[in-house]
Amino acid sequence: MSGRGLERAGGQPLWKQLQHDLVRRLRAGEFADAFPGELVLVEDYQVSRHTVRQALSQLRADGVIVAERGRQPRVATAPEIRQPMGALYSLFSSVEASGLTQHSTVRALDIRADGVIASRLDLEGSSPLVYLERLRFAGDEPLALDRVWLPATLAEGLLEADFSHTSLYHELAERTGLRLDHGREDIRAVTPTAAERALLHCPADAAAFSINRVGHAQGRKVEWRHTLVRGDRFALSAEFSAHQGYRLTPATTTNPLG
Amino acid sequence: MSGRGLERAGGQPLWKQLQHDLVRRLRAGEFADAFPGELVLVEDYQVSRHTVRQALSQLRADGVIVAERGRQPRVATAPEIRQPMGALYSLFSSVEASGLTQHSTVRALDIRADGVIASRLDLEGSSPLVYLERLRFAGDEPLALDRVWLPATLAEGLLEADFSHTSLYHELAERTGLRLDHGREDIRAVTPTAAERALLHCPADAAAFSINRVGHAQGRKVEWRHTLVRGDRFALSAEFSAHQGYRLTPATTTNPLG
DNA sequence: TGCCTAGAAATGTACGCACATTCAAGCTAT
DNA sequence: ATAGCTTGAATGTGCGTACATTTCTAGGCA
């Protein structure tokens, strides 16, 4: 198809219109296999290569696409490398950095309904949810209690997964194609209940992080998560600068056993 | 002066050489009063406007300069607004957002020596340090216990400041010209001691955030800070996305009194 | 002296061309 | 069949032009 309409007298510059249209088509899944080259876009939109390049340069600056010499631009496989992010990613990567082995005990993996959680995922109260509860270990000691709810319509395929050694995000991407692209989390400092203390083998006076999190993928809320992390074994570590903003770093000292 | 030498057969693109040379001249203070316009640079470096614009667009993307239509590019004024950053900034801005008034009780403001802290600031063990200890209130209830050490050689002017209503960073910038440009912090979940609980009016079962932080300014470590924040009145809140990374948000629910 | 307007000047947008450099596919020869 | 080369195609770099839009300034007018 040629002659895609761009408002030539519109209020916005051509390259910006082109940029937005490309993002729109990208989200619609049009470029799943290959991103069109510059000359194709020139022909398609009937604009100069200069304009196309200006639009693409913006997309590249935003990390949406990756381009190299002599090679067609490709859609950036961003979420694979820069990852799920957030405090939880920091937690698990810091465990890995410390050399301790990670594994989980699956305490529950089933489908259930929960009106409160469902509403937090913008679902009807009776909507079925995949529920996964794990006790995560670093070395031989428990580190965190992790509970996740996902819409069953999206995540039903997870029921057959073995979560004792793989991560939720890996299975989610593998089995449903969903990758979290953004989210929001609240981190609180709490005192664990006696039951939680027993489960996590906490010392009596230990505090804990309580992390609530909503994860989005492709415009939908796909997970509501609550994680309780032993405060005596984990610290959030971050660097901040005017240039690079706030970045969690995995250099956290996960005490090698207590 | 015209004909500034750019290696035309050099390994690097012209625009990149130009970009780096402009940064170099900028740091040398050449553009203190005004940044040269595009046409001036074209004449100066004997390159096309396209090349100049490509270099400037990079500088703009890096936030070094600001350009507008019809107006000469200007050197970007130091990011005065997005300044302090980090969890502490998130703390105080969220209190403000909640509508509660903030004030502090200065428990100590003097000069003392501390070998451990001094070494953390890359100083000799006997180096004098300005020590500031405050109890920070949100509304009528205590929120955090804040202790800061700064090198006395840099921060001596702070001794006469009144910290009951102004922020440390404001006074620091005002009296010494220092602005933190980056830093690092560790955030832990801890159980406050009985003394700390009494001071902060904590409930007996409340946990707390313990934040350690090193702040840098102009290549030197200028503050070592320890802050203890009531866990029942504060939560860290963050948004993350592939596009924008990890950002602390001030939307935290500071419980309006307990 | 103060306000307004016209023009100059600067950046933003958009088009065109040419060549360099790199990647990938296809072909040839061993 | 595979290794190596050739060739085409795509992006990167660099130059030129023209016009639009905005800002600043200087001059005129009341």
XYZ file of C-alpha atoms (C1' of nucleotides) in Angstrom:
576
model
C 0.000 0.000 0.000
C 1.376 3.413 -0.849
C 0.464 6.969 -0.070
C -0.212 6.750 3.615
C -1.785 10.021 4.567
C 0.226 12.513 6.527
C -1.277 15.922 7.123
C 1.070 18.088 5.162
C -0.465 21.288 6.414
C -1.181 19.876 9.837
C -0.008 21.531 12.970
C 2.644 18.924 13.596
C 5.848 18.352 11.651
C 5.855 15.554 9.127
C 8.586 13.610 10.887
C 6.663 13.670 14.154
C 3.516 12.440 12.491
C 5.539 9.707 10.852
C 7.138 8.790 14.153
C 3.790 8.479 15.887
C 2.291 6.518 13.044
C 5.173 4.078 13.159
C 4.746 3.634 16.895
C 1.043 3.063 16.343
C 1.671 0.433 13.679
C 4.354 -1.138 15.819
C 1.992 -1.535 18.746
C -0.606 -2.938 16.395
C 1.884 -5.678 15.689
C 2.478 -4.839 12.047
C 6.252 -5.079 12.292
C 6.420 -8.322 14.172
C 8.760 -9.948 11.702
C 10.655 -7.056 10.131
C 10.781 -3.307 10.392
C 10.554 -1.455 7.055
C 13.713 0.168 5.704
C 14.164 3.852 5.084
C 13.604 3.700 1.348
C 10.421 1.697 1.787
C 9.093 4.347 4.161
C 10.078 7.069 1.709
C 7.993 5.361 -0.948
C 5.163 4.505 1.433
C 4.667 7.914 2.953
C 5.893 9.999 0.025
C 8.328 12.020 2.069
C 12.051 12.569 1.722
C 14.623 10.279 3.268
C 15.693 13.168 5.452
C 12.246 13.233 7.042
C 12.193 9.479 7.452
C 15.604 9.509 9.069
C 14.523 12.236 11.475
C 11.573 10.141 12.568
C 13.696 7.011 12.882
C 16.368 8.857 14.818
C 13.735 9.767 17.389
C 12.574 6.183 17.598
C 16.149 5.117 18.043
C 16.753 7.692 20.743
C 13.689 6.348 22.513
C 15.102 2.861 22.284
C 12.211 1.615 20.182
C 14.290 0.421 17.267
C 17.907 -0.428 16.631
C 19.610 0.411 13.363
C 23.022 -0.381 11.994
C 24.866 0.285 8.838
C 23.933 -1.908 5.941
C 21.340 -3.697 8.016
C 17.635 -3.120 8.192
C 16.365 -1.447 11.358
C 15.048 -3.931 13.830
C 12.558 -3.550 16.599
C 14.522 -3.269 19.814
C 14.162 -6.399 21.874
C 14.375 -4.070 24.815
C 12.470 -5.795 27.577
C 14.634 -8.860 27.252
C 17.866 -7.236 28.295
C 16.840 -4.244 30.358
C 14.436 -6.642 31.939
C 11.437 -6.610 34.201
C 13.274 -4.068 36.319
C 12.167 -2.774 39.633
C 13.088 -3.759 43.139
C 12.331 -7.430 42.577
C 14.702 -7.695 39.677
C 17.294 -5.959 41.792
C 16.666 -8.543 44.487
C 17.171 -11.576 42.340
C 20.084 -10.223 40.363
C 21.879 -9.303 43.554
C 21.437 -12.812 44.842
C 22.922 -14.069 41.626
C 25.804 -11.631 41.933
C 26.531 -12.894 45.417
C 27.058 -16.390 44.048
C 24.275 -18.009 46.037
C 22.033 -20.443 44.209
C 18.389 -19.570 43.897
C 15.404 -21.847 43.939
C 11.816 -21.703 44.989
C 9.266 -23.823 46.758
C 5.892 -23.592 45.079
C 3.307 -23.393 47.838
C 0.360 -22.835 45.567
C -0.333 -22.718 41.854
C -3.985 -22.753 40.928
C -6.926 -20.731 39.698
C -9.039 -18.824 42.140
C -11.184 -15.724 42.369
C -10.476 -12.724 44.554
C -12.612 -9.650 44.201
C -10.102 -7.266 45.757
C -7.195 -8.362 43.617
C -9.363 -8.557 40.516
C -10.421 -4.961 40.888
C -6.775 -3.958 41.211
C -6.232 -5.585 37.838
C -9.253 -3.763 36.401
C -11.229 -6.989 36.203
C -14.668 -8.079 37.358
C -14.725 -9.342 40.899
C -15.553 -12.882 39.845
C -12.838 -13.132 37.204
C -10.669 -16.219 37.567
C -7.059 -15.506 38.486
C -3.965 -17.632 38.268
C -2.442 -17.616 41.724
C 1.184 -18.481 42.380
C 2.732 -18.511 45.811
C 6.394 -19.273 46.188
C 8.952 -19.255 48.931
C 12.171 -18.084 47.363
C 15.500 -19.296 48.648
C 18.962 -17.825 48.321
C 21.364 -20.568 49.236
C 19.692 -22.773 51.858
C 17.893 -19.988 53.667
C 14.534 -18.476 52.723
C 14.741 -14.969 51.345
C 11.296 -13.924 50.249
C 7.663 -14.917 50.138
C 6.244 -14.105 46.759
C 2.584 -14.107 45.794
C 1.336 -13.266 42.309
C -2.088 -12.981 40.765
C -2.591 -12.860 37.001
C -5.742 -12.835 34.845
C -6.500 -16.461 34.008
C -7.575 -15.528 30.509
C -4.021 -14.451 29.801
C -1.939 -16.648 32.041
C -3.730 -19.975 32.027
C -0.751 -21.555 30.303
C 1.349 -21.005 33.387
C -0.440 -23.699 35.353
C 1.740 -26.410 33.882
C 5.019 -24.613 34.431
C 7.561 -25.666 36.998
C 8.481 -22.580 38.963
C 11.025 -24.139 41.286
C 13.918 -22.944 39.168
C 12.617 -20.581 36.498
C 11.367 -17.050 36.830
C 7.792 -15.985 36.321
C 8.709 -13.493 33.644
C 10.572 -16.070 31.660
C 7.652 -18.448 31.711
C 5.215 -15.659 31.006
C 7.136 -14.589 27.907
C 7.644 -18.168 26.809
C 4.110 -19.411 27.200
C 1.992 -16.350 26.523
C 4.264 -13.947 24.654
C 3.614 -11.288 27.279
C 6.489 -9.104 28.429
C 6.025 -6.484 31.099
C 6.742 -3.091 29.642
C 6.041 -0.916 32.646
C 4.653 -1.002 36.106
C 4.420 0.551 39.514
C 5.462 -0.602 42.935
C 5.198 0.466 46.531
C 7.894 -0.544 48.964
C 7.152 -0.536 52.678
C 9.112 -1.427 55.741
C 7.071 -3.762 57.917
C 7.383 -6.141 60.818
C 6.498 -9.651 59.673
C 3.832 -11.568 61.491
C 4.796 -14.550 63.596
C 3.645 -16.909 60.853
C 5.675 -15.076 58.231
C 8.672 -15.037 60.523
C 8.462 -18.770 60.962
C 8.122 -19.337 57.239
C 11.080 -17.117 56.388
C 13.212 -18.285 59.325
C 13.521 -14.683 60.410
C 15.158 -13.681 63.670
C 12.579 -12.338 66.091
C 13.619 -8.715 65.734
C 14.013 -8.641 61.953
C 12.086 -6.230 59.788
C 11.084 -6.888 56.199
C 10.324 -5.179 52.930
C 6.773 -5.426 51.724
C 6.571 -4.793 48.006
C 3.292 -4.357 46.164
C 3.452 -4.211 42.464
C 1.279 -3.871 39.391
C 2.795 -4.962 36.094
C 1.537 -3.859 32.690
C 2.037 -5.441 29.305
C 0.677 -4.116 26.056
C -1.651 -1.712 27.758
C -3.201 -4.227 30.141
C -2.533 -4.938 33.776
C -1.240 -8.478 33.834
C 0.045 -9.047 37.359
C -0.601 -7.988 40.878
C 2.143 -9.057 43.139
C 3.025 -8.966 46.790
C 6.482 -9.900 47.951
C 7.776 -10.017 51.487
C 11.571 -9.873 51.652
C 13.664 -10.501 54.718
C 15.163 -7.219 55.793
C 18.177 -8.843 57.382
C 19.264 -10.394 54.106
C 18.519 -7.697 51.566
C 19.091 -4.018 51.031
C 17.992 -1.891 48.142
C 20.942 -0.166 46.589
C 20.678 2.707 44.182
C 22.720 5.267 42.375
C 21.399 8.589 41.244
C 22.761 11.400 39.152
C 21.457 14.401 37.314
C 22.394 12.759 34.079
C 21.168 9.219 34.473
C 18.442 9.591 37.028
C 17.737 6.946 39.644
C 18.985 3.452 39.035
C 18.755 0.413 41.246
C 22.032 -1.444 41.384
C 22.478 -5.133 42.093
C 25.568 -4.496 44.206
C 23.509 -5.098 47.287
C 25.157 -6.960 50.084
C 23.000 -9.954 50.542
C 24.455 -11.176 53.781
C 25.936 -14.583 53.044
C 23.797 -16.344 55.570
C 22.940 -15.037 59.003
C 39.156 32.813 14.541
C 38.179 30.619 11.617
C 39.159 27.252 10.276
C 39.171 25.186 13.442
C 40.755 21.918 12.506
C 38.560 18.862 12.227
C 40.132 15.681 10.929
C 38.278 15.255 7.704
C 39.747 11.840 7.028
C 39.782 10.914 10.687
C 38.198 7.774 11.956
C 35.340 9.649 13.566
C 32.468 11.436 11.855
C 32.738 15.185 11.519
C 29.671 15.871 13.604
C 31.001 13.757 16.454
C 34.332 15.561 16.412
C 32.447 18.844 16.416
C 30.283 17.711 19.289
C 33.279 16.755 21.389
C 35.129 19.926 20.572
C 32.133 21.981 21.631
C 31.924 20.109 24.905
C 35.626 20.689 25.434
C 35.319 24.424 24.779
C 32.239 24.577 26.951
C 34.062 23.015 29.896
C 36.919 25.405 29.304
C 34.432 28.166 29.953
C 34.493 29.658 26.492
C 30.738 29.919 26.189
C 30.091 31.401 29.585
C 28.103 34.312 28.196
C 26.650 33.028 24.949
C 26.674 29.870 22.900
C 27.549 30.366 19.225
C 24.754 30.043 16.667
C 24.603 27.471 13.914
C 25.784 29.780 11.154
C 28.743 30.944 13.206
C 29.789 27.341 13.731
C 29.377 26.658 10.010
C 31.775 29.476 9.294
C 34.125 28.598 12.135
C 34.520 24.911 11.390
C 33.920 25.051 7.651
C 31.291 22.359 7.646
C 27.705 22.326 6.441
C 24.817 23.408 8.585
C 23.529 19.857 8.425
C 26.660 18.650 10.187
C 26.457 21.410 12.762
C 22.839 20.618 13.462
C 23.650 16.938 13.919
C 26.264 17.810 16.519
C 23.956 20.255 18.282
C 21.115 17.775 18.263
C 23.317 15.372 20.193
C 24.251 18.059 22.673
C 20.608 18.850 23.071
C 19.723 15.218 23.584
C 22.352 15.077 26.309
C 20.813 18.106 27.933
C 23.923 20.195 27.480
C 22.297 22.985 25.528
C 18.789 24.229 24.931
C 17.689 25.590 21.571
C 14.512 27.215 20.383
C 13.255 28.626 17.187
C 14.590 32.029 16.323
C 16.638 32.136 19.479
C 20.302 31.392 19.903
C 21.127 28.110 21.626
C 21.902 28.551 25.274
C 23.910 26.474 27.663
C 21.469 24.493 29.737
C 21.292 25.882 33.216
C 22.257 23.270 35.768
C 19.370 20.978 36.552
C 18.396 23.019 39.550
C 14.933 21.608 39.743
C 15.499 17.875 39.487
C 18.264 18.249 42.034
C 18.458 16.320 45.278
C 16.746 13.176 44.018
C 16.875 9.836 45.663
C 14.680 8.312 48.307
C 15.067 11.251 50.676
C 13.846 13.705 48.116
C 10.958 11.382 47.432
C 10.239 11.381 51.145
C 10.064 15.104 51.591
C 8.233 15.841 48.371
C 5.613 13.259 49.214
C 5.048 14.888 52.562
C 4.581 18.163 50.773
C 2.193 16.569 48.321
C 0.119 15.238 51.193
C -0.420 18.755 52.451
C 1.231 18.236 55.825
C 3.583 20.932 57.033
C 7.205 20.009 57.523
C 9.586 21.225 60.125
C 12.594 19.936 61.980
C 14.018 19.941 65.449
C 17.755 20.461 65.370
C 19.209 18.114 67.947
C 22.829 18.826 67.137
C 24.766 21.148 64.857
C 28.467 21.307 65.560
C 31.899 20.261 64.439
C 33.297 16.941 65.515
C 35.662 14.233 64.354
C 34.680 10.682 63.529
C 37.222 8.349 62.019
C 34.722 5.921 60.550
C 32.611 8.536 58.845
C 35.660 10.481 57.706
C 37.041 7.458 55.916
C 33.703 7.000 54.188
C 34.126 10.540 52.858
C 37.693 9.751 51.761
C 39.111 11.979 54.493
C 41.752 11.530 57.185
C 40.403 10.082 60.380
C 41.016 13.264 62.331
C 39.357 15.578 59.806
C 36.776 17.878 61.349
C 33.223 17.238 60.192
C 30.119 19.350 60.372
C 27.509 17.224 62.101
C 23.806 17.900 61.815
C 21.184 15.826 63.572
C 17.552 16.612 63.027
C 14.232 15.116 63.925
C 11.959 15.758 60.993
C 8.245 16.227 61.466
C 5.375 15.863 59.059
C 2.440 17.573 60.654
C 2.741 17.203 64.424
C 4.190 13.712 64.379
C 7.859 12.786 63.936
C 8.645 11.176 60.623
C 12.382 10.674 60.420
C 15.637 10.977 62.279
C 18.236 12.462 60.012
C 21.969 12.611 60.665
C 24.440 14.169 58.247
C 28.210 14.525 58.254
C 29.982 16.902 55.871
C 33.644 17.892 55.567
C 34.112 20.992 57.690
C 36.445 22.519 55.156
C 33.567 22.659 52.701
C 30.547 23.050 54.920
C 31.709 25.256 57.765
C 29.336 27.976 56.638
C 26.397 25.778 57.540
C 26.968 26.201 61.278
C 25.056 29.454 61.352
C 22.108 28.213 59.356
C 18.697 27.621 60.855
C 17.614 24.158 59.783
C 14.243 24.096 61.449
C 12.469 25.013 58.250
C 14.945 24.908 55.364
C 16.516 21.960 53.648
C 20.145 21.022 53.867
C 20.582 21.134 50.119
C 19.161 24.601 49.887
C 21.523 25.911 52.555
C 24.432 24.013 51.057
C 23.878 25.551 47.638
C 23.247 28.967 49.125
C 26.228 29.149 51.446
C 28.861 27.082 49.711
C 27.754 26.876 46.080
C 27.835 23.094 46.234
C 25.113 21.122 44.509
C 25.003 17.358 44.689
C 25.357 15.932 41.221
C 25.261 12.237 42.015
C 25.335 9.795 44.829
C 24.574 6.357 46.102
C 22.251 5.059 48.740
C 21.401 1.824 50.490
C 17.918 1.289 51.811
C 17.298 -1.286 54.493
C 14.283 -2.447 56.420
C 15.089 -2.471 60.120
C 13.454 -2.649 63.499
C 14.139 0.566 65.390
C 15.695 0.376 68.832
C 13.647 1.292 71.868
C 15.336 4.675 72.033
C 14.635 5.397 68.389
C 11.064 4.245 68.804
C 10.571 6.647 71.661
C 12.097 9.493 69.730
C 9.969 8.858 66.645
C 6.804 8.025 68.609
C 6.663 4.705 66.804
C 4.153 2.048 67.683
C 5.897 -0.905 69.279
C 5.576 -3.163 66.257
C 6.546 -0.638 63.606
C 9.432 -1.221 61.255
C 11.524 1.535 59.681
C 13.607 2.356 56.662
C 17.282 2.855 57.280
C 18.864 4.854 54.479
C 22.604 5.320 54.153
C 23.773 7.727 51.561
C 26.885 9.244 50.079
C 26.471 12.445 48.115
C 28.984 13.759 45.592
C 29.480 17.257 44.252
C 32.068 18.279 41.727
C 34.006 15.057 42.053
C 34.226 15.088 45.844
C 32.228 13.260 48.467
C 30.473 15.984 50.393
C 27.971 14.225 52.617
C 27.499 10.998 54.448
C 24.008 10.632 55.696
C 21.961 8.258 57.716
C 18.224 8.609 57.902
C 15.773 6.511 59.831
C 12.222 6.805 58.527
C 9.132 5.506 60.238
C 7.829 2.597 58.215
C 4.258 3.148 59.288
C 4.166 6.628 57.805
C 6.139 6.263 54.612
C 6.342 4.016 51.578
C 8.657 4.243 48.673
C 6.723 4.466 45.471
C 8.215 3.938 42.056
C 7.303 3.586 38.440
C 9.384 1.719 35.941
C 9.264 1.238 32.213
C 11.546 0.165 29.433
C 11.361 3.688 28.141
C 11.996 5.775 31.207
C 13.744 3.398 33.538
C 13.118 3.459 37.266
C 11.683 6.591 38.756
C 10.690 7.286 42.318
C 7.340 9.011 42.494
C 6.174 11.289 45.275
C 2.661 9.869 45.153
C 3.394 7.885 48.262
C 0.622 7.576 50.789
C 2.008 9.200 53.852
C -0.634 8.022 56.256
C -2.264 11.178 57.549
C -1.410 10.447 61.134
C -1.589 7.066 62.768
C 9.596 58.805 26.298
C 6.833 54.951 25.331
C 4.546 51.852 22.210
C 4.136 49.578 17.952
C 5.515 47.754 13.724
C 8.615 46.125 10.126
C 12.655 43.876 9.061
C 16.696 41.160 10.179
C 18.364 37.046 12.148
C 18.139 32.642 13.976
C 16.421 28.050 14.297
C 12.973 24.397 12.505
C 11.298 21.809 8.664
C 11.693 19.703 4.242
C 13.524 18.588 -0.083
C 17.362 17.035 -3.082
C 22.004 14.647 -4.289
C 26.351 11.988 -3.792
C 29.397 8.897 -1.802
C 31.195 5.732 2.099
C 30.647 1.791 4.744
C 28.734 -2.278 6.135
C 25.820 -6.427 5.875
C 23.793 -10.269 3.623
C 22.773 -13.057 -0.051
C 24.104 -15.384 -4.136
C 27.471 -17.196 -7.100
C 31.697 -19.470 -8.295
C 35.442 -22.440 -7.777
C 37.709 -25.838 -5.329
C 29.281 -29.338 0.147
C 31.865 -25.643 1.707
C 34.885 -21.802 1.581
C 35.692 -17.486 -0.451
C 34.555 -13.801 -3.397
C 31.420 -10.628 -5.743
C 27.586 -7.859 -5.881
C 23.508 -5.542 -4.446
C 21.137 -3.165 -0.913
C 20.722 -0.712 3.177
C 22.165 2.668 6.436
C 25.685 6.449 7.770
C 27.817 10.724 6.557
C 28.034 15.058 4.322
C 26.871 18.653 1.206
C 23.558 21.866 -0.937
C 19.057 24.480 -1.290
C 14.636 26.665 -0.010
C 11.111 28.242 2.846
C 8.496 28.588 7.513
C 8.302 30.257 12.018
C 9.788 32.572 15.824
C 12.583 36.000 18.308
C 14.968 40.097 18.805
C 16.068 44.641 17.495
C 15.911 48.977 15.501
C 13.414 52.567 13.740
C 9.239 55.334 13.303
C 5.328 57.449 15.207
C 2.372 59.411 18.692
